[in-house]
Amino acid sequence: MSQLSPAGRLAATFLLIILAAAAAISAQQVPQVPGPHDPQASGCQNDIDALWRSCKQFVQKDGPEQPPSEGCCKTLKATDADAPCICDYLSSPDAKDKLSMEKVFYVTKHCGITIPKGCGLKQVA
């Protein structure tokens, strides 16, 4: 094997540093729930994921308004629906892109869940 010149060693070292930094950045988890609440510690992200799996068809922007399934209501009741991080999610750009807030309010009302005043994109009277 040939040895690298000092400039070649510097370039190789620089390349390794760049690759290590890129690997560290790509390995970081980007939280999906904005705000001061830690979704990983609180389990809120798991609640949001469970709600999305169970209730997606009833709250997504596309499609007609329809009564939620029993499974959706069960999941909604099992999650801490008044958790601050869920309210943070409802206020997030991700929720704005994916959800119909009118359908969210319809589903929660149908399931007997009260959304706290000020939670999400609208004020609840």
CSV table of C-alpha atoms in Angstrom, one decimal:
chain,number,residue,atom,x,y,z
A,1,MET,CA,0.0,0.0,0.0
A,2,SER,CA,1.2,3.4,-0.8
A,3,GLN,CA,1.3,6.0,2.0
A,4,LEU,CA,-0.7,9.2,1.7
A,5,SER,CA,1.0,12.5,1.5
A,6,PRO,CA,0.3,15.0,4.3
A,7,ALA,CA,-2.3,16.7,2.1
A,8,GLY,CA,-3.8,13.3,1.3
A,9,ARG,CA,-4.0,12.4,5.0
A,10,LEU,CA,-5.6,15.7,5.8
A,11,ALA,CA,-8.2,15.2,3.0
A,12,ALA,CA,-8.9,11.6,4.2
A,13,THR,CA,-9.3,12.8,7.8
A,14,PHE,CA,-11.6,15.6,6.7
A,15,LEU,CA,-13.7,13.1,4.7
A,16,LEU,CA,-14.0,10.8,7.7
A,17,ILE,CA,-15.1,13.7,9.9
A,18,ILE,CA,-17.7,14.7,7.3
A,19,LEU,CA,-19.0,11.1,7.1
A,20,ALA,CA,-19.1,10.8,10.9
A,21,ALA,CA,-21.1,14.0,11.1
A,22,ALA,CA,-23.5,12.9,8.4
A,23,ALA,CA,-24.0,9.6,10.1
A,24,ALA,CA,-24.7,11.3,13.5
A,25,ILE,CA,-27.2,13.7,11.9
A,26,SER,CA,-29.0,10.9,10.1
A,27,ALA,CA,-29.2,8.8,13.2
A,28,GLN,CA,-30.9,11.5,15.3
A,29,GLN,CA,-34.6,11.1,15.7
A,30,VAL,CA,-36.5,14.2,14.7
A,31,PRO,CA,-39.5,14.6,17.0
A,32,GLN,CA,-42.8,14.7,15.2
A,33,VAL,CA,-44.5,16.6,17.9
A,34,PRO,CA,-43.4,20.1,18.3
A,35,GLY,CA,-43.4,22.0,21.5
A,36,PRO,CA,-41.9,21.7,25.0
A,37,HIS,CA,-43.3,18.2,25.7
A,38,ASP,CA,-41.0,15.2,25.1
A,39,PRO,CA,-43.1,12.8,23.1
A,40,GLN,CA,-40.7,9.9,23.6
A,41,ALA,CA,-40.7,10.2,27.4
A,42,SER,CA,-44.4,10.7,27.7
A,43,GLY,CA,-45.5,8.1,25.3
A,44,CYS,CA,-47.4,10.7,23.4
A,45,GLN,CA,-45.9,9.8,20.0
A,46,ASN,CA,-47.1,6.2,20.6
A,47,ASP,CA,-50.6,7.5,21.3
A,48,ILE,CA,-50.5,9.6,18.1
A,49,ASP,CA,-49.3,6.6,16.1
A,50,ALA,CA,-52.1,4.4,17.6
A,51,LEU,CA,-54.7,7.1,16.9
A,52,TRP,CA,-53.5,7.5,13.3
A,53,ARG,CA,-53.7,3.7,12.7
A,54,SER,CA,-57.1,3.3,14.3
A,55,CYS,CA,-58.8,6.6,13.2
A,56,LYS,CA,-57.0,7.7,10.0
A,57,GLN,CA,-60.0,7.0,7.7
A,58,PHE,CA,-62.3,9.1,9.9
A,59,VAL,CA,-60.1,12.2,10.4
A,60,GLN,CA,-58.0,12.5,7.2
A,61,LYS,CA,-58.7,15.4,4.9
A,62,ASP,CA,-59.8,13.2,2.0
A,63,GLY,CA,-63.1,11.3,2.1
A,64,PRO,CA,-66.5,11.9,3.6
A,65,GLU,CA,-67.3,12.6,7.2
A,66,GLN,CA,-68.4,9.3,8.7
A,67,PRO,CA,-69.0,7.9,12.2
A,68,PRO,CA,-65.8,6.4,13.7
A,69,SER,CA,-65.5,2.7,14.3
A,70,GLU,CA,-65.7,1.1,17.7
A,71,GLY,CA,-61.9,0.5,17.5
A,72,CYS,CA,-61.2,4.1,16.8
A,73,CYS,CA,-63.3,5.2,19.8
A,74,LYS,CA,-61.6,2.6,22.0
A,75,THR,CA,-58.2,3.8,21.0
A,76,LEU,CA,-59.2,7.4,21.5
A,77,LYS,CA,-60.5,6.6,25.0
A,78,ALA,CA,-57.4,4.6,25.8
A,79,THR,CA,-55.0,7.5,25.0
A,80,ASP,CA,-54.7,10.5,27.2
A,81,ALA,CA,-56.7,12.7,24.9
A,82,ASP,CA,-56.1,15.8,26.9
A,83,ALA,CA,-52.3,15.3,27.0
A,84,PRO,CA,-50.5,18.6,26.1
A,85,CYS,CA,-48.3,17.0,23.6
A,86,ILE,CA,-51.4,15.7,21.6
A,87,CYS,CA,-52.7,19.3,21.6
A,88,ASP,CA,-49.2,20.4,20.4
A,89,TYR,CA,-49.5,17.8,17.6
A,90,LEU,CA,-53.0,19.1,16.6
A,91,SER,CA,-51.4,22.5,16.2
A,92,SER,CA,-48.5,21.3,14.1
A,93,PRO,CA,-48.0,21.7,10.4
A,94,ASP,CA,-48.0,17.9,10.1
A,95,ALA,CA,-51.5,17.7,11.5
A,96,LYS,CA,-52.7,20.6,9.4
A,97,ASP,CA,-51.5,18.8,6.3
A,98,LYS,CA,-53.0,15.4,7.2
A,99,LEU,CA,-56.1,16.1,9.3
A,100,SER,CA,-59.5,17.7,8.8
A,101,MET,CA,-60.0,19.4,12.2
A,102,GLU,CA,-63.8,19.4,11.5
A,103,LYS,CA,-63.6,15.6,11.3
A,104,VAL,CA,-61.4,15.4,14.4
A,105,PHE,CA,-64.0,17.3,16.4
A,106,TYR,CA,-66.8,15.2,14.9
A,107,VAL,CA,-65.0,11.9,15.8
A,108,THR,CA,-64.1,13.0,19.4
A,109,LYS,CA,-67.7,14.2,20.0
A,110,HIS,CA,-69.1,10.9,18.5
A,111,CYS,CA,-66.8,8.9,20.9
A,112,GLY,CA,-67.7,11.0,23.9
A,113,ILE,CA,-64.3,12.7,24.2
A,114,THR,CA,-64.1,16.4,25.1
A,115,ILE,CA,-61.1,18.3,23.5
A,116,PRO,CA,-59.8,20.8,26.0
A,117,LYS,CA,-60.5,24.5,25.1
A,118,GLY,CA,-57.7,25.9,23.0
A,119,CYS,CA,-56.3,22.6,21.9
A,120,GLY,CA,-55.4,22.3,18.3
A,121,LEU,CA,-56.2,24.7,15.5
A,122,LYS,CA,-59.5,25.9,16.7
A,123,GLN,CA,-60.9,27.2,19.9
A,124,VAL,CA,-63.5,24.8,21.4
A,125,ALA,CA,-66.4,26.5,23.0
